C-alpha cells in the first residue's frame, strides 16, 4: 500500500528521504513533484519483523533490561544487511554474512541477535557512557548508540576499509550519524576516544592486547570472544588487581581477528571441507592418517550421563584435560551415516597421530539426551573409553576463567587448571 501526501517539497524529483514518525523513525519514501509517496507496506512489514525479533529475544530471556529491549525495537536491522536480503532473513535470530574473502569464507557479518543482546547486557551500559566497538558493521554500533543515548559516545573500528565504508553508509542511512567509525587495527584499540566505560569486541580473539585494558576506565568492562584451546567463549571481563576475571562465559562463534593481533586456529582438512580438524595447540597430526581412520569403521560407546539443557561447560572440561585435543567441524549432510558429532561446528575431539574420538549424543527420553563418543582408527577403543570416563567425571559446574599477563606466576590451586599461553596473556581455566 502506498500513501499519497502533498507537500511543498524543496527537493528534486526522485529524491529519497526519511520521515520522523512517532512509531518508527525510519519510514521512507520518495519525492515525485510535490507529491510524497510512502511505501506503507514495506514499512509495516519491517516494523512487524523487528517487533517479532524483539519479542522473541525477550520471551527466550535473551533480553532482560529495558534499555537493550528498546534498542532492538528501534534499530532497523535490515538497513545494515546486504542488498537483496529479505526482511525475514534480516530479522531472523541468526548471523547475516556481509563480506567474504577470496576463499569464500566470511570476513564480516552481523552477529546473531541473541548474542548481540547478551553482549549489550553484559556491557552494562548506561546513558552517557563511552564505548568502543572493535569489529564494525554498523548494526551493533547502532544498538550501542541507542543504549548510551544522545549524551553517550560510540566509536566503532575495523581494519577493512570496505567494511568501514559500508558501516558508515548504513549508520547514516539509519540516522546514526553521531557514531564515529574509523579504520584501525584492533591490536591497538582507539586511544583517541579513551577512556571507555566498555569495550565490546565482535571478532574472535586469540589474545587480549594491552591496549584494550589500558583504554578502559577503572571499573570498565571488556566483552570479548576469546578462543581457549579451540573453544570460543564470549567473556565478560573486569580487572581484579593485576589480572582479569570473567563473570560470564558464553559459547559463541565469530569471524577471526585480522591485523597485527591475528592469532587464528589451524584448520586441517581431513576429508576436504566435509571434515575439518581445528587445532589451537602446537601439535602435529597427519590428516592423511585421520582420513584413513574414517575407512576403518566406527566404535561407539555411551556414558550413563544424560543432559536436558545447556552443557557448554563440558566442552571446556574436555579441553582442560592433558593430551592432544582439537575440535571437529563437519558437513552433516555430506557425512551422513559416517559422522554424527554433538556439535557440527566445534565438536570436542581427542587425538592420537592416527586416531580420533569425538563427543556425540542421542535422544534418551522426552527432553533428555545421552552423551557418548564415536571413535575411528587403531586407537579408537582407547580414545572413546577415555572420552566416556571424562564425561562421567564432569561435575557440570562452570569453570573459573581468569586472564593474566604473560610471564606472571599463577597462584596455586587445588583443582584442575588449563593454562593457555599467548603472546600478551595467560588464559587460565580452573575447575
Coordinates of C-alpha atoms in Angstrom, one line a residue:
X1 CA 0.0 0.0 0.0
X2 CA 1.3 3.5 -0.9
X3 CA 0.1 6.6 0.9
X4 CA 0.0 9.9 -1.1
X5 CA 0.8 13.1 0.8
X6 CA 1.1 16.6 -0.8
X7 CA 3.8 19.0 0.4
X8 CA 5.8 21.9 -0.8
X9 CA 9.0 19.8 -1.1
X10 CA 12.2 21.7 -2.0
X11 CA 13.9 18.5 -3.3
X12 CA 14.5 17.3 -6.8
X13 CA 12.4 14.6 -8.5
X14 CA 13.3 11.1 -7.3
X15 CA 15.0 12.2 -4.0
X16 CA 14.9 9.7 -1.1
X17 CA 14.1 10.9 2.4
X18 CA 13.3 9.7 5.9
X19 CA 10.3 10.9 7.9
X20 CA 10.4 11.1 11.7
X21 CA 7.4 9.2 12.9
X22 CA 6.2 8.6 16.4
X23 CA 6.2 4.8 15.9
X24 CA 9.1 4.3 13.6
X25 CA 11.8 6.9 12.8
X26 CA 12.8 5.1 9.6
X27 CA 9.7 5.4 7.5
X28 CA 11.0 6.1 4.0
X29 CA 9.6 7.3 0.7
X30 CA 10.4 9.2 -2.5
X31 CA 9.5 12.6 -3.9
X32 CA 7.5 12.9 -7.1
X33 CA 7.0 16.6 -7.9
X34 CA 5.0 17.9 -4.9
X35 CA 3.8 14.5 -4.0
X36 CA 5.4 12.3 -1.4
X37 CA 4.8 8.6 -1.9
X38 CA 5.3 6.5 1.2
X39 CA 5.6 2.7 0.9
X40 CA 3.5 1.7 3.9
X41 CA 3.6 -2.0 3.2
X42 CA 7.3 -2.3 3.3
X43 CA 7.4 0.0 6.4
X44 CA 4.8 -2.1 8.2
X45 CA 6.4 -5.4 7.3
X46 CA 9.8 -4.3 8.5
X47 CA 8.3 -2.9 11.7
X48 CA 6.5 -6.2 12.3
X49 CA 9.6 -8.2 11.8
X50 CA 11.6 -6.0 14.1
X51 CA 8.9 -6.2 16.8
X52 CA 8.7 -10.0 16.4
X53 CA 12.5 -10.3 16.8
X54 CA 12.5 -8.2 20.0
X55 CA 9.5 -10.3 21.3
X56 CA 11.4 -13.5 20.6
X57 CA 14.5 -12.3 22.4
X58 CA 12.5 -11.1 25.4
X59 CA 10.5 -14.4 25.6
X60 CA 13.7 -16.5 25.5
X61 CA 15.3 -14.5 28.3
X62 CA 18.0 -13.1 26.0
X63 CA 16.9 -9.6 26.8
X64 CA 16.2 -8.7 30.4
X65 CA 16.8 -4.9 30.6
X66 CA 14.6 -2.1 29.3
X67 CA 17.4 -0.2 27.6
X68 CA 18.5 -3.2 25.4
X69 CA 14.9 -4.1 24.6
X70 CA 14.2 -0.5 23.5
X71 CA 17.3 -0.6 21.2
X72 CA 16.3 -3.8 19.5
X73 CA 12.8 -2.4 18.9
X74 CA 14.2 0.8 17.4
X75 CA 17.2 -0.1 15.2
X76 CA 16.3 -1.2 11.7
X77 CA 18.5 -4.3 11.2
X78 CA 17.5 -4.7 7.5
X79 CA 19.2 -1.4 6.7
X80 CA 22.6 -3.0 7.7
X81 CA 22.1 -6.2 5.7
X82 CA 23.5 -6.7 2.2
X83 CA 21.2 -5.5 -0.7
X84 CA 18.8 -8.3 -1.6
X85 CA 18.5 -9.7 1.9
X86 CA 14.8 -10.5 2.7
X87 CA 13.2 -8.9 5.7
X88 CA 12.7 -12.4 7.1
X89 CA 16.4 -13.2 6.9
X90 CA 17.4 -9.7 8.1
X91 CA 15.3 -10.2 11.3
X92 CA 16.0 -13.9 11.9
X93 CA 17.8 -14.8 15.1
X94 CA 20.8 -15.8 13.0
X95 CA 24.0 -14.4 11.5
X96 CA 23.9 -12.4 8.3
X97 CA 27.1 -12.6 6.3
X98 CA 28.1 -9.2 4.9
X99 CA 31.5 -9.8 3.4
X100 CA 33.6 -12.8 2.2
X101 CA 37.2 -13.2 1.4
X102 CA 38.6 -14.5 -1.9
X103 CA 38.3 -18.1 -0.5
X104 CA 34.6 -17.6 0.2
X105 CA 34.9 -17.6 3.9
X106 CA 33.1 -14.9 5.9
X107 CA 35.3 -11.9 7.0
X108 CA 32.5 -9.7 8.3
X109 CA 29.0 -10.3 9.5
X110 CA 26.0 -9.1 11.5
X111 CA 26.1 -11.3 14.6
X112 CA 23.2 -13.4 15.8
X113 CA 20.8 -11.1 17.7
X114 CA 20.7 -13.4 20.8
X115 CA 24.5 -13.0 21.1
X116 CA 24.4 -9.2 20.4
X117 CA 21.7 -8.9 23.2
X118 CA 23.9 -10.9 25.6
X119 CA 26.9 -8.7 24.8
X120 CA 25.0 -5.5 25.2
X121 CA 23.6 -6.6 28.6
X122 CA 27.0 -7.8 29.7
X123 CA 28.5 -4.4 28.9
X124 CA 26.0 -2.9 31.4
X125 CA 25.9 0.4 29.5
X126 CA 24.0 3.5 30.8
X127 CA 23.0 6.7 29.1
X128 CA 26.1 8.9 28.7
X129 CA 28.6 6.0 28.6
X130 CA 31.5 5.9 26.2
X131 CA 32.1 2.6 24.4
X132 CA 34.5 1.2 21.8
X133 CA 33.3 -1.5 19.4
X134 CA 36.1 -3.5 17.9
X135 CA 34.9 -5.1 14.6
X136 CA 32.4 -2.9 12.7
X137 CA 29.4 -3.5 10.5
X138 CA 27.0 -0.8 11.8
X139 CA 24.1 -2.6 13.3
X140 CA 25.7 -3.4 16.6
X141 CA 27.1 0.1 16.8
X142 CA 23.6 1.5 16.3
X143 CA 22.3 -0.7 19.2
X144 CA 25.1 0.6 21.3
X145 CA 24.2 4.2 20.4
X146 CA 20.6 3.6 21.4
X147 CA 21.8 2.2 24.7
X148 CA 24.1 5.0 25.6
X149 CA 21.7 7.7 24.3
X150 CA 22.5 11.1 22.7
X151 CA 24.8 12.0 25.5
X152 CA 27.0 8.9 25.1
X153 CA 29.7 8.2 22.6
X154 CA 30.2 5.2 20.4
X155 CA 33.3 4.5 18.4
X156 CA 33.4 1.6 16.0
X157 CA 36.6 0.4 14.4
X158 CA 37.5 -2.2 11.7
X159 CA 40.7 -3.0 9.8
X160 CA 38.8 -3.5 6.5
X161 CA 38.2 -0.2 4.6
X162 CA 35.3 -1.7 2.7
X163 CA 33.6 -2.7 6.0
X164 CA 34.2 0.8 7.4
X165 CA 32.7 2.5 4.4
X166 CA 29.6 0.2 4.4
X167 CA 29.1 0.7 8.2
X168 CA 29.4 4.5 7.8
X169 CA 26.9 4.5 5.0
X170 CA 24.4 2.3 6.8
X171 CA 24.6 4.2 10.0
X172 CA 24.0 7.5 8.2
X173 CA 21.1 5.9 6.3
X174 CA 19.6 4.7 9.6
X175 CA 20.0 8.0 11.4
X176 CA 23.1 7.3 13.5
X177 CA 25.5 9.9 12.2
X178 CA 26.8 10.5 15.7
X179 CA 28.5 7.1 15.8
X180 CA 32.2 7.5 15.0
X181 CA 33.5 4.9 12.5
X182 CA 37.2 4.5 11.8
X183 CA 39.7 2.2 10.1
X184 CA 42.1 0.8 12.6
X185 CA 43.9 -2.3 13.7
X186 CA 42.1 -4.0 16.7
X187 CA 45.5 -4.7 18.3
X188 CA 45.9 -1.1 19.2
X189 CA 42.3 -0.1 20.0
X190 CA 41.4 3.5 19.5
X191 CA 43.2 5.7 22.0
X192 CA 41.7 8.9 20.7
X193 CA 38.4 8.1 22.3
X194 CA 39.7 6.6 25.5
X195 CA 39.0 6.0 28.4
X196 CA 35.9 3.8 27.7
X197 CA 33.3 2.5 30.1
X198 CA 33.2 -0.6 28.0
X199 CA 35.0 -2.2 25.0
X200 CA 32.9 -4.7 23.0
X201 CA 34.8 -7.0 20.7
X202 CA 32.9 -8.5 17.8
X203 CA 35.6 -10.7 16.3
X204 CA 37.2 -13.9 17.6
X205 CA 40.4 -13.0 19.5
X206 CA 43.2 -15.4 20.4
X207 CA 44.7 -13.0 22.8
X208 CA 43.9 -9.8 24.7
X209 CA 46.3 -7.0 23.7
X210 CA 47.4 -4.4 26.4
X211 CA 45.7 -1.6 24.6
X212 CA 42.2 -3.0 25.4
X213 CA 42.7 -2.9 29.1
X214 CA 44.8 0.3 29.0
X215 CA 41.9 2.1 27.3
X216 CA 39.3 1.1 29.8
X217 CA 38.2 3.3 32.7
X218 CA 38.8 1.9 36.2
X219 CA 35.9 -0.5 36.7
X220 CA 35.2 -0.7 33.0
X221 CA 34.1 -3.9 31.3
X222 CA 35.7 -5.8 28.4
X223 CA 33.3 -8.1 26.5
X224 CA 35.3 -10.3 24.1
X225 CA 35.1 -13.6 22.3
X226 CA 38.3 -15.3 23.4
X227 CA 39.5 -18.6 21.9
X228 CA 40.5 -21.1 24.5
X229 CA 42.0 -24.3 23.0
X230 CA 39.7 -24.3 20.0
X231 CA 36.7 -23.3 22.2
X232 CA 35.5 -19.7 21.7
X233 CA 33.8 -18.1 24.7
X234 CA 32.3 -14.6 24.9
X235 CA 33.9 -13.5 28.2
X236 CA 32.7 -10.6 30.4
X237 CA 35.9 -9.4 31.9
X238 CA 36.7 -6.9 34.7
X239 CA 40.0 -6.1 36.3
X240 CA 40.8 -7.7 39.6
X241 CA 44.1 -6.4 40.8
X242 CA 46.7 -7.3 38.2
X243 CA 44.5 -9.7 36.2
X244 CA 41.1 -10.0 34.6
X245 CA 38.3 -12.2 35.9
X246 CA 35.4 -13.5 33.8
X247 CA 31.9 -13.2 35.3
X248 CA 30.3 -14.9 32.3
X249 CA 31.4 -17.2 29.5
X250 CA 29.0 -17.9 26.7
X251 CA 29.8 -20.3 23.8
X252 CA 29.8 -18.4 20.5
X253 CA 31.3 -18.0 17.1
X254 CA 32.8 -15.0 15.3
X255 CA 34.9 -14.3 12.3
X256 CA 38.6 -14.3 13.3
X257 CA 40.6 -11.2 14.2
X258 CA 42.8 -9.7 11.4
X259 CA 45.8 -7.4 11.6
X260 CA 48.9 -7.4 13.9
X261 CA 47.0 -9.3 16.6
X262 CA 45.9 -12.1 14.3
X263 CA 46.1 -15.4 16.1
X264 CA 43.9 -18.0 14.5
X265 CA 43.4 -21.7 15.0
X266 CA 44.7 -24.0 12.3
X267 CA 42.0 -25.7 10.1
X268 CA 43.2 -29.0 8.7
X269 CA 41.0 -30.7 6.0
X270 CA 40.6 -34.4 6.8
X271 CA 38.1 -35.1 4.1
X272 CA 38.1 -31.9 2.0
X273 CA 35.9 -29.3 3.6
X274 CA 33.4 -32.0 4.7
X275 CA 35.5 -32.9 7.7
X276 CA 37.9 -30.3 9.2
X277 CA 40.0 -30.6 12.3
X278 CA 40.5 -27.3 14.2
X279 CA 43.7 -27.2 16.2
X280 CA 44.8 -24.5 18.7
X281 CA 47.8 -26.3 20.1
X282 CA 51.3 -26.5 18.5
X283 CA 50.9 -30.2 17.8
X284 CA 51.4 -32.1 14.6
X285 CA 48.9 -34.5 13.3
X286 CA 48.6 -36.4 10.0
X287 CA 45.4 -35.5 8.2
X288 CA 46.0 -38.4 5.8
X289 CA 46.2 -40.9 8.7
X290 CA 43.0 -39.5 10.1
X291 CA 41.3 -39.7 6.7
X292 CA 42.3 -43.3 6.5
X293 CA 40.9 -43.9 10.0
X294 CA 37.5 -42.9 8.7
X295 CA 37.6 -46.0 6.5
X296 CA 38.2 -48.4 9.4
X297 CA 34.7 -48.4 10.9
X298 CA 33.3 -46.6 13.9
X299 CA 33.4 -47.6 17.5
X300 CA 30.5 -46.3 19.7
X301 CA 30.4 -46.0 23.5
X302 CA 27.7 -44.4 25.6
X303 CA 28.0 -42.9 29.0
X304 CA 25.4 -43.1 31.8
X305 CA 25.3 -39.2 31.7
X306 CA 22.2 -37.5 30.3
X307 CA 21.5 -33.8 29.9
X308 CA 18.4 -31.8 29.3
X309 CA 19.7 -28.2 28.9
X310 CA 22.9 -26.4 28.1
X311 CA 26.1 -28.3 28.7
X312 CA 28.6 -25.8 27.3
X313 CA 31.0 -26.3 30.2
X314 CA 31.5 -29.9 29.1
X315 CA 33.4 -28.6 26.0
X316 CA 35.8 -26.7 28.2
X317 CA 36.1 -29.6 30.7
X318 CA 37.2 -31.9 27.9
X319 CA 39.6 -29.3 26.6
X320 CA 41.1 -28.9 30.1
X321 CA 42.4 -32.4 30.2
X322 CA 46.0 -33.2 29.3
X323 CA 46.7 -34.8 25.9
X324 CA 46.2 -33.8 22.2
X325 CA 42.9 -32.1 21.7
X326 CA 41.1 -30.4 18.8
X327 CA 37.6 -29.6 17.5
X328 CA 35.9 -31.2 14.6
X329 CA 33.8 -29.3 12.1
X330 CA 31.7 -31.4 9.7
X331 CA 29.1 -31.1 7.0
X332 CA 26.3 -33.2 8.4
X333 CA 24.6 -33.8 5.1
X334 CA 27.7 -34.9 3.2
X335 CA 28.9 -37.1 6.1
X336 CA 25.5 -38.6 7.0
X337 CA 25.9 -42.2 8.2
X338 CA 29.6 -41.7 8.8
X339 CA 29.9 -38.9 11.4
X340 CA 27.4 -37.7 13.9
X341 CA 29.1 -35.1 16.2
X342 CA 27.3 -33.4 19.0
X343 CA 28.3 -30.0 17.5
X344 CA 28.8 -29.8 13.8
X345 CA 30.9 -26.6 14.1
X346 CA 33.3 -27.2 17.0
X347 CA 32.9 -30.7 18.5
X348 CA 35.4 -31.7 21.2
X349 CA 37.8 -34.3 19.8
X350 CA 40.6 -36.4 21.5
X351 CA 43.5 -37.3 19.2
X352 CA 46.5 -39.5 18.6
X353 CA 48.7 -39.5 15.5
X354 CA 46.4 -41.8 13.6
X355 CA 43.1 -41.9 15.5
X356 CA 40.4 -39.6 17.0
X357 CA 37.2 -39.7 19.1
X358 CA 34.6 -37.0 19.3
X359 CA 31.7 -36.2 21.6
X360 CA 28.2 -37.3 20.4
X361 CA 24.7 -37.7 21.8
X362 CA 21.5 -39.4 21.1
X363 CA 17.9 -39.0 22.3
X364 CA 17.4 -40.7 25.6
X365 CA 13.8 -39.8 26.5
X366 CA 11.5 -36.8 26.5
X367 CA 13.6 -33.7 26.8
X368 CA 16.9 -35.6 27.6
X369 CA 20.0 -36.6 25.6
X370 CA 22.6 -39.3 26.4
X371 CA 26.2 -38.4 25.9
X372 CA 28.7 -40.7 24.3
X373 CA 31.7 -41.0 22.0
X374 CA 32.5 -42.1 18.5
X375 CA 36.0 -43.3 17.6
X376 CA 37.9 -44.0 14.5
X377 CA 41.4 -45.5 13.8
X378 CA 43.7 -48.0 15.5
X379 CA 43.4 -46.2 18.9
X380 CA 39.6 -45.7 18.7
X381 CA 38.8 -48.0 21.6
X382 CA 41.3 -46.3 23.9
X383 CA 40.1 -42.8 22.9
X384 CA 36.4 -43.5 23.2
X385 CA 36.9 -45.1 26.6
X386 CA 38.8 -42.1 27.8
X387 CA 36.1 -39.7 26.5
X388 CA 33.4 -41.7 28.4
X389 CA 35.5 -41.5 31.6
X390 CA 35.9 -37.8 31.2
X391 CA 32.2 -37.3 30.6
X392 CA 31.5 -39.3 33.8
X393 CA 33.9 -37.1 35.8
X394 CA 32.4 -33.9 34.5
X395 CA 31.0 -32.0 37.5
X396 CA 28.6 -29.8 35.4
X397 CA 29.8 -26.7 37.2
X398 CA 31.1 -23.7 35.3
X399 CA 34.9 -23.1 35.5
X400 CA 36.6 -20.0 36.9
X401 CA 38.3 -18.2 34.0
X402 CA 41.0 -15.6 34.5
X403 CA 43.4 -13.7 32.2
X404 CA 46.9 -12.8 33.4
X405 CA 49.8 -11.0 31.9
X406 CA 52.2 -13.2 30.0
X407 CA 55.1 -14.2 32.3
X408 CA 53.1 -13.8 35.6
X409 CA 53.2 -16.6 38.1
X410 CA 49.8 -18.1 38.8
X411 CA 48.7 -18.9 42.3
X412 CA 48.4 -22.5 43.4
X413 CA 45.0 -24.1 43.1
X414 CA 43.7 -27.4 44.4
X415 CA 41.5 -28.0 41.3
X416 CA 42.4 -28.9 37.7
X417 CA 43.7 -26.0 35.7
X418 CA 44.2 -25.4 32.0
X419 CA 46.7 -22.7 31.1
X420 CA 46.7 -21.4 27.6
X421 CA 49.8 -19.2 26.9
X422 CA 49.6 -16.4 24.4
X423 CA 51.9 -13.5 23.4
X424 CA 50.3 -11.0 25.7
X425 CA 48.4 -13.1 28.2
X426 CA 48.0 -16.4 30.0
X427 CA 44.4 -17.7 30.0
X428 CA 43.6 -19.9 33.0
X429 CA 40.6 -22.1 33.3
X430 CA 40.2 -23.6 36.8
X431 CA 37.8 -26.2 38.0

